[in-house]
GROMACS .gro file of N, CA and C in nm:
model
  324
    1ALA      N    1  -0.373   0.829  -0.052
    1ALA     CA    2  -0.412   0.916  -0.161
    1ALA      C    3  -0.292   0.937  -0.253
    2PHE      N    4  -0.311   0.912  -0.381
    2PHE     CA    5  -0.207   0.927  -0.482
    2PHE      C    6  -0.248   1.036  -0.580
    3PRO      N    7  -0.190   1.156  -0.571
    3PRO     CA    8  -0.219   1.258  -0.672
    3PRO      C    9  -0.154   1.220  -0.805
    4VAL      N   10  -0.182   1.296  -0.907
    4VAL     CA   11  -0.121   1.272  -1.038
    4VAL      C   12   0.030   1.263  -1.024
    5GLY      N   13   0.090   1.159  -1.082
    5GLY     CA   14   0.235   1.143  -1.081
    5GLY      C   15   0.292   1.072  -0.959
    6ALA      N   16   0.208   1.035  -0.864
    6ALA     CA   17   0.258   0.971  -0.742
    6ALA      C   18   0.300   0.827  -0.768
    7ILE      N   19   0.409   0.789  -0.704
    7ILE     CA   20   0.461   0.651  -0.713
    7ILE      C   21   0.499   0.606  -0.572
    8ALA      N   22   0.449   0.489  -0.534
    8ALA     CA   23   0.497   0.425  -0.411
    8ALA      C   24   0.608   0.333  -0.458
    9HIS      N   25   0.731   0.377  -0.441
    9HIS     CA   26   0.846   0.301  -0.490
    9HIS      C   27   0.849   0.162  -0.425
   10ARG      N   28   0.921   0.071  -0.485
   10ARG     CA   29   0.924  -0.069  -0.442
   10ARG      C   30   0.941  -0.077  -0.290
   11HIS      N   31   0.844  -0.141  -0.226
   11HIS     CA   32   0.840  -0.145  -0.079
   11HIS      C   33   0.769  -0.272  -0.033
   12THR      N   34   0.774  -0.292   0.097
   12THR     CA   35   0.700  -0.401   0.162
   12THR      C   36   0.624  -0.342   0.281
   13HIS      N   37   0.534  -0.423   0.335
   13HIS     CA   38   0.467  -0.393   0.462
   13HIS      C   39   0.488  -0.512   0.554
   14SER      N   40   0.488  -0.488   0.682
   14SER     CA   41   0.511  -0.595   0.779
   14SER      C   42   0.388  -0.681   0.803
   15GLY      N   43   0.276  -0.642   0.747
   15GLY     CA   44   0.154  -0.720   0.763
   15GLY      C   45   0.085  -0.745   0.631
   16SER      N   46   0.008  -0.853   0.625
   16SER     CA   47  -0.071  -0.886   0.507
   16SER      C   48  -0.203  -0.811   0.512
   17GLY      N   49  -0.262  -0.789   0.394
   17GLY     CA   50  -0.393  -0.725   0.396
   17GLY      C   51  -0.455  -0.700   0.261
   18TRP      N   52  -0.582  -0.661   0.268
   18TRP     CA   53  -0.661  -0.630   0.149
   18TRP      C   54  -0.657  -0.481   0.121
   19ARG      N   55  -0.666  -0.448  -0.007
   19ARG     CA   56  -0.678  -0.310  -0.052
   19ARG      C   57  -0.802  -0.304  -0.142
   20HIS      N   58  -0.869  -0.188  -0.142
   20HIS     CA   59  -0.986  -0.168  -0.227
   20HIS      C   60  -0.977  -0.029  -0.287
   21LEU      N   61  -0.978  -0.020  -0.422
   21LEU     CA   62  -0.964   0.108  -0.490
   21LEU      C   63  -1.097   0.183  -0.493
   22VAL      N   64  -1.094   0.305  -0.441
   22VAL     CA   65  -1.215   0.387  -0.428
   22VAL      C   66  -1.227   0.488  -0.542
   23THR      N   67  -1.115   0.552  -0.580
   23THR     CA   68  -1.116   0.648  -0.692
   23THR      C   69  -0.987   0.633  -0.772
   24GLY      N   70  -0.992   0.673  -0.899
   24GLY     CA   71  -0.873   0.674  -0.985
   24GLY      C   72  -0.836   0.538  -1.039
   25SER      N   73  -0.708   0.526  -1.075
   25SER     CA   74  -0.655   0.398  -1.124
   25SER      C   75  -0.510   0.387  -1.079
   26LEU      N   76  -0.466   0.264  -1.062
   26LEU     CA   77  -0.336   0.237  -1.002
   26LEU      C   78  -0.274   0.114  -1.067
   27ARG      N   79  -0.147   0.126  -1.108
   27ARG     CA   80  -0.075   0.009  -1.160
   27ARG      C   81   0.003  -0.051  -1.045
   28ILE      N   82  -0.022  -0.179  -1.018
   28ILE     CA   83   0.045  -0.252  -0.911
   28ILE      C   84   0.146  -0.346  -0.975
   29GLU      N   85   0.273  -0.327  -0.940
   29GLU     CA   86   0.381  -0.411  -0.991
   29GLU      C   87   0.431  -0.496  -0.875
   30ALA      N   88   0.409  -0.627  -0.884
   30ALA     CA   89   0.449  -0.719  -0.777
   30ALA      C   90   0.524  -0.836  -0.838
   31GLU      N   91   0.574  -0.924  -0.755
   31GLU     CA   92   0.651  -1.038  -0.804
   31GLU      C   93   0.569  -1.132  -0.891
   32HIS      N   94   0.438  -1.134  -0.871
   32HIS     CA   95   0.352  -1.223  -0.949
   32HIS      C   96   0.307  -1.159  -1.081
   33GLY      N   97   0.344  -1.032  -1.106
   33GLY     CA   98   0.308  -0.965  -1.230
   33GLY      C   99   0.260  -0.824  -1.206
   34THR      N  100   0.214  -0.761  -1.314
   34THR     CA  101   0.165  -0.624  -1.309
   34THR      C  102   0.015  -0.623  -1.339
   35THR      N  103  -0.060  -0.547  -1.260
   35THR     CA  104  -0.204  -0.539  -1.276
   35THR      C  105  -0.247  -0.393  -1.267
   36VAL      N  106  -0.341  -0.354  -1.353
   36VAL     CA  107  -0.399  -0.220  -1.344
   36VAL      C  108  -0.530  -0.231  -1.267
   37MET      N  109  -0.538  -0.157  -1.158
   37MET     CA  110  -0.657  -0.158  -1.073
   37MET      C  111  -0.744  -0.038  -1.109
   38LYS      N  112  -0.874  -0.063  -1.116
   38LYS     CA  113  -0.971   0.042  -1.145
   38LYS      C  114  -1.070   0.050  -1.030
   39VAL      N  115  -1.149   0.156  -1.027
   39VAL     CA  116  -1.246   0.177  -0.919
   39VAL      C  117  -1.328   0.051  -0.896
   40GLY      N  118  -1.336   0.009  -0.771
   40GLY     CA  119  -1.411  -0.110  -0.733
   40GLY      C  120  -1.328  -0.236  -0.724
   41ASP      N  121  -1.204  -0.233  -0.776
   41ASP     CA  122  -1.117  -0.351  -0.768
   41ASP      C  123  -1.058  -0.365  -0.628
   42SER      N  124  -1.037  -0.490  -0.588
   42SER     CA  125  -0.972  -0.521  -0.460
   42SER      C  126  -0.857  -0.616  -0.487
   43TRP      N  127  -0.755  -0.612  -0.401
   43TRP     CA  128  -0.642  -0.703  -0.415
   43TRP      C  129  -0.580  -0.730  -0.278
   44PHE      N  130  -0.507  -0.838  -0.271
   44PHE     CA  131  -0.443  -0.881  -0.148
   44PHE      C  132  -0.292  -0.870  -0.163
   45GLU      N  133  -0.225  -0.817  -0.062
   45GLU     CA  134  -0.080  -0.810  -0.060
   45GLU      C  135  -0.029  -0.886   0.063
   46PRO      N  136   0.049  -0.992   0.041
   46PRO     CA  137   0.107  -1.066   0.154
   46PRO      C  138   0.214  -0.981   0.224
   47ALA      N  139   0.237  -1.009   0.350
   47ALA     CA  140   0.342  -0.940   0.426
   47ALA      C  141   0.477  -0.964   0.359
   48HIS      N  142   0.561  -0.862   0.362
   48HIS     CA  143   0.699  -0.868   0.313
   48HIS      C  144   0.708  -0.899   0.163
   49ASN      N  145   0.600  -0.874   0.089
   49ASN     CA  146   0.596  -0.897  -0.055
   49ASN      C  147   0.627  -0.764  -0.126
   50PRO      N  148   0.741  -0.753  -0.195
   50PRO     CA  149   0.775  -0.626  -0.260
   50PRO      C  150   0.670  -0.587  -0.365
   51VAL      N  151   0.633  -0.460  -0.362
   51VAL     CA  152   0.534  -0.407  -0.455
   51VAL      C  153   0.568  -0.262  -0.487
   52ARG      N  154   0.530  -0.219  -0.607
   52ARG     CA  155   0.545  -0.080  -0.650
   52ARG      C  156   0.409  -0.038  -0.704
   53ALA      N  157   0.363   0.082  -0.670
   53ALA     CA  158   0.232   0.130  -0.714
   53ALA      C  159   0.248   0.265  -0.783
   54VAL      N  160   0.183   0.279  -0.899
   54VAL     CA  161   0.194   0.401  -0.980
   54VAL      C  162   0.055   0.454  -1.009
   55ALA      N  163   0.029   0.580  -0.973
   55ALA     CA  164  -0.098   0.643  -1.006
   55ALA      C  165  -0.105   0.665  -1.156
   56LEU      N  166  -0.215   0.626  -1.219
   56LEU     CA  167  -0.228   0.634  -1.364
   56LEU      C  168  -0.318   0.747  -1.412
   57GLN      N  169  -0.395   0.808  -1.325
   57GLN     CA  170  -0.488   0.911  -1.370
   57GLN      C  171  -0.415   1.038  -1.411
   58ASP      N  172  -0.477   1.116  -1.500
   58ASP     CA  173  -0.414   1.243  -1.540
   58ASP      C  174  -0.480   1.363  -1.473
   59THR      N  175  -0.586   1.340  -1.397
   59THR     CA  176  -0.648   1.444  -1.314
   59THR      C  177  -0.698   1.377  -1.186
   60GLY      N  178  -0.717   1.457  -1.083
   60GLY     CA  179  -0.775   1.405  -0.959
   60GLY      C  180  -0.677   1.323  -0.876
   61VAL      N  181  -0.733   1.244  -0.788
   61VAL     CA  182  -0.655   1.168  -0.692
   61VAL      C  183  -0.702   1.023  -0.691
   62THR      N  184  -0.607   0.930  -0.687
   62THR     CA  185  -0.638   0.788  -0.669
   62THR      C  186  -0.636   0.760  -0.520
   63ARG      N  187  -0.739   0.691  -0.472
   63ARG     CA  188  -0.748   0.658  -0.329
   63ARG      C  189  -0.785   0.512  -0.313
   64PHE      N  190  -0.721   0.447  -0.215
   64PHE     CA  191  -0.763   0.312  -0.180
   64PHE      C  192  -0.768   0.299  -0.029
   65VAL      N  193  -0.846   0.202   0.015
   65VAL     CA  194  -0.858   0.170   0.156
   65VAL      C  195  -0.779   0.042   0.179
   66ARG      N  196  -0.703   0.039   0.287
   66ARG     CA  197  -0.619  -0.077   0.319
   66ARG      C  198  -0.657  -0.128   0.457
   67CYS      N  199  -0.671  -0.258   0.467
   67CYS     CA  200  -0.696  -0.323   0.597
   67CYS      C  201  -0.592  -0.433   0.612
   68MET      N  202  -0.509  -0.423   0.716
   68MET     CA  203  -0.399  -0.518   0.733
   68MET      C  204  -0.399  -0.580   0.872
   69VAL      N  205  -0.345  -0.697   0.879
   69VAL     CA  206  -0.315  -0.762   1.006
   69VAL      C  207  -0.164  -0.745   1.025
   70ILE      N  208  -0.127  -0.674   1.131
   70ILE     CA  209   0.014  -0.640   1.152
   70ILE      C  210   0.062  -0.691   1.287
   71PRO      N  211   0.195  -0.703   1.302
   71PRO     CA  212   0.249  -0.741   1.433
   71PRO      C  213   0.214  -0.636   1.538
   72ILE      N  214   0.193  -0.677   1.659
   72ILE     CA  215   0.155  -0.586   1.768
   72ILE      C  216   0.257  -0.474   1.785
   73ALA      N  217   0.383  -0.501   1.758
   73ALA     CA  218   0.487  -0.398   1.772
   73ALA      C  219   0.470  -0.284   1.672
   74ASP      N  220   0.394  -0.306   1.564
   74ASP     CA  221   0.375  -0.203   1.462
   74ASP      C  222   0.251  -0.118   1.484
   75VAL      N  223   0.173  -0.148   1.585
   75VAL     CA  224   0.052  -0.069   1.611
   75VAL      C  225   0.094   0.076   1.636
   76GLY      N  226   0.033   0.167   1.561
   76GLY     CA  227   0.065   0.310   1.575
   76GLY      C  228   0.187   0.355   1.498
   77HIS      N  229   0.251   0.264   1.425
   77HIS     CA  230   0.371   0.298   1.349
   77HIS      C  231   0.352   0.261   1.201
   78SER      N  232   0.434   0.319   1.117
   78SER     CA  233   0.429   0.285   0.975
   78SER      C  234   0.476   0.142   0.952
   79THR      N  235   0.410   0.072   0.862
   79THR     CA  236   0.450  -0.064   0.824
   79THR      C  237   0.528  -0.062   0.693
   80PHE      N  238   0.544   0.055   0.634
   80PHE     CA  239   0.606   0.076   0.503
   80PHE      C  240   0.759   0.068   0.512
   81LYS      N  241   0.820  -0.014   0.426
   81LYS     CA  242   0.966  -0.025   0.424
   81LYS      C  243   1.014  -0.026   0.278
   82LEU      N  244   1.089   0.077   0.240
   82LEU     CA  245   1.146   0.082   0.105
   82LEU      C  246   1.243  -0.033   0.084
   83GLN      N  247   1.248  -0.086  -0.038
   83GLN     CA  248   1.338  -0.197  -0.069
   83GLN      C  249   1.477  -0.151  -0.109
   84SER      N  250   1.488  -0.027  -0.157
   84SER     CA  251   1.618   0.026  -0.199
   84SER      C  252   1.644   0.159  -0.128
   85PRO      N  253   1.755   0.171  -0.057
   85PRO     CA  254   1.787   0.297   0.011
   85PRO      C  255   1.793   0.416  -0.085
   86LYS      N  256   1.831   0.393  -0.211
   86LYS     CA  257   1.839   0.505  -0.306
   86LYS      C  258   1.702   0.566  -0.335
   87ASP      N  259   1.594   0.489  -0.315
   87ASP     CA  260   1.460   0.541  -0.339
   87ASP      C  261   1.416   0.640  -0.231
   88ALA      N  262   1.484   0.642  -0.119
   88ALA     CA  263   1.448   0.733  -0.010
   88ALA      C  264   1.460   0.880  -0.052
   89ASP      N  265   1.544   0.909  -0.150
   89ASP     CA  266   1.563   1.046  -0.196
   89ASP      C  267   1.466   1.086  -0.307
   90LEU      N  268   1.387   0.991  -0.357
   90LEU     CA  269   1.291   1.021  -0.463
   90LEU      C  270   1.166   1.086  -0.404
   91PRO      N  271   1.096   1.167  -0.485
   91PRO     CA  272   0.975   1.234  -0.432
   91PRO      C  273   0.870   1.133  -0.384
   92ARG      N  274   0.802   1.169  -0.276
   92ARG     CA  275   0.690   1.089  -0.226
   92ARG      C  276   0.569   1.181  -0.220
   93LEU      N  277   0.485   1.171  -0.321
   93LEU     CA  278   0.369   1.258  -0.333
   93LEU      C  279   0.245   1.204  -0.262
   94GLN      N  280   0.240   1.073  -0.242
   94GLN     CA  281   0.121   1.013  -0.181
   94GLN      C  282   0.116   1.042  -0.032
   95THR      N  283  -0.005   1.038   0.023
   95THR     CA  284  -0.024   1.057   0.166
   95THR      C  285  -0.102   0.939   0.222
   96THR      N  286  -0.077   0.910   0.348
   96THR     CA  287  -0.146   0.801   0.417
   96THR      C  288  -0.217   0.858   0.539
   97VAL      N  289  -0.340   0.816   0.558
   97VAL     CA  290  -0.416   0.853   0.678
   97VAL      C  291  -0.452   0.723   0.749
   98ARG      N  292  -0.406   0.710   0.871
   98ARG     CA  293  -0.438   0.592   0.952
   98ARG      C  294  -0.564   0.626   1.031
   99HIS      N  295  -0.670   0.554   1.003
   99HIS     CA  296  -0.796   0.585   1.068
   99HIS      C  297  -0.807   0.521   1.207
  100PHE      N  298  -0.760   0.397   1.219
  100PHE     CA  299  -0.762   0.335   1.351
  100PHE      C  300  -0.681   0.206   1.347
  101ASP      N  301  -0.635   0.166   1.464
  101ASP     CA  302  -0.576   0.035   1.488
  101ASP      C  303  -0.668  -0.033   1.588
  102HIS      N  304  -0.694  -0.158   1.566
  102HIS     CA  305  -0.776  -0.235   1.662
  102HIS      C  306  -0.696  -0.357   1.703
  103VAL      N  307  -0.664  -0.367   1.829
  103VAL     CA  308  -0.584  -0.478   1.880
  103VAL      C  309  -0.678  -0.587   1.931
  104PHE      N  310  -0.651  -0.710   1.887
  104PHE     CA  311  -0.726  -0.823   1.940
  104PHE      C  312  -0.632  -0.942   1.950
  105GLN      N  313  -0.667  -1.034   2.038
  105GLN     CA  314  -0.584  -1.152   2.059
  105GLN      C  315  -0.667  -1.275   2.030
  106VAL      N  316  -0.609  -1.368   1.957
  106VAL     CA  317  -0.675  -1.493   1.925
  106VAL      C  318  -0.608  -1.602   2.006
  107GLU      N  319  -0.687  -1.676   2.080
  107GLU     CA  320  -0.633  -1.786   2.160
  107GLU      C  321  -0.601  -1.904   2.069
  108ALA      N  322  -0.486  -1.965   2.090
  108ALA     CA  323  -0.445  -2.079   2.006
  108ALA      C  324  -0.522  -2.203   2.041
   0.00000   0.00000   0.00000
């Protein structure tokens, strides 16, 4: 959830996955370019791909659903990693709710 003014500073995740915007609007800045996401848009973020997200709405909350495939060691832990240590002191207004982790094994 991204309230007005929220920014997810340049970061990566340890797993790849899809995102789907449910409410609001969000500017996604990635190495392949900048895209404005609107309600109903979906996008894919590869693992370890730096991205920055900025809430664009002037009222309400922007929300998206994320589904990722992550390393087993990250189950139950945050996959979020800031790219610059100086960003750790900047405000973090967004909140994350982890609904569930589902572990499965695929035989090679």
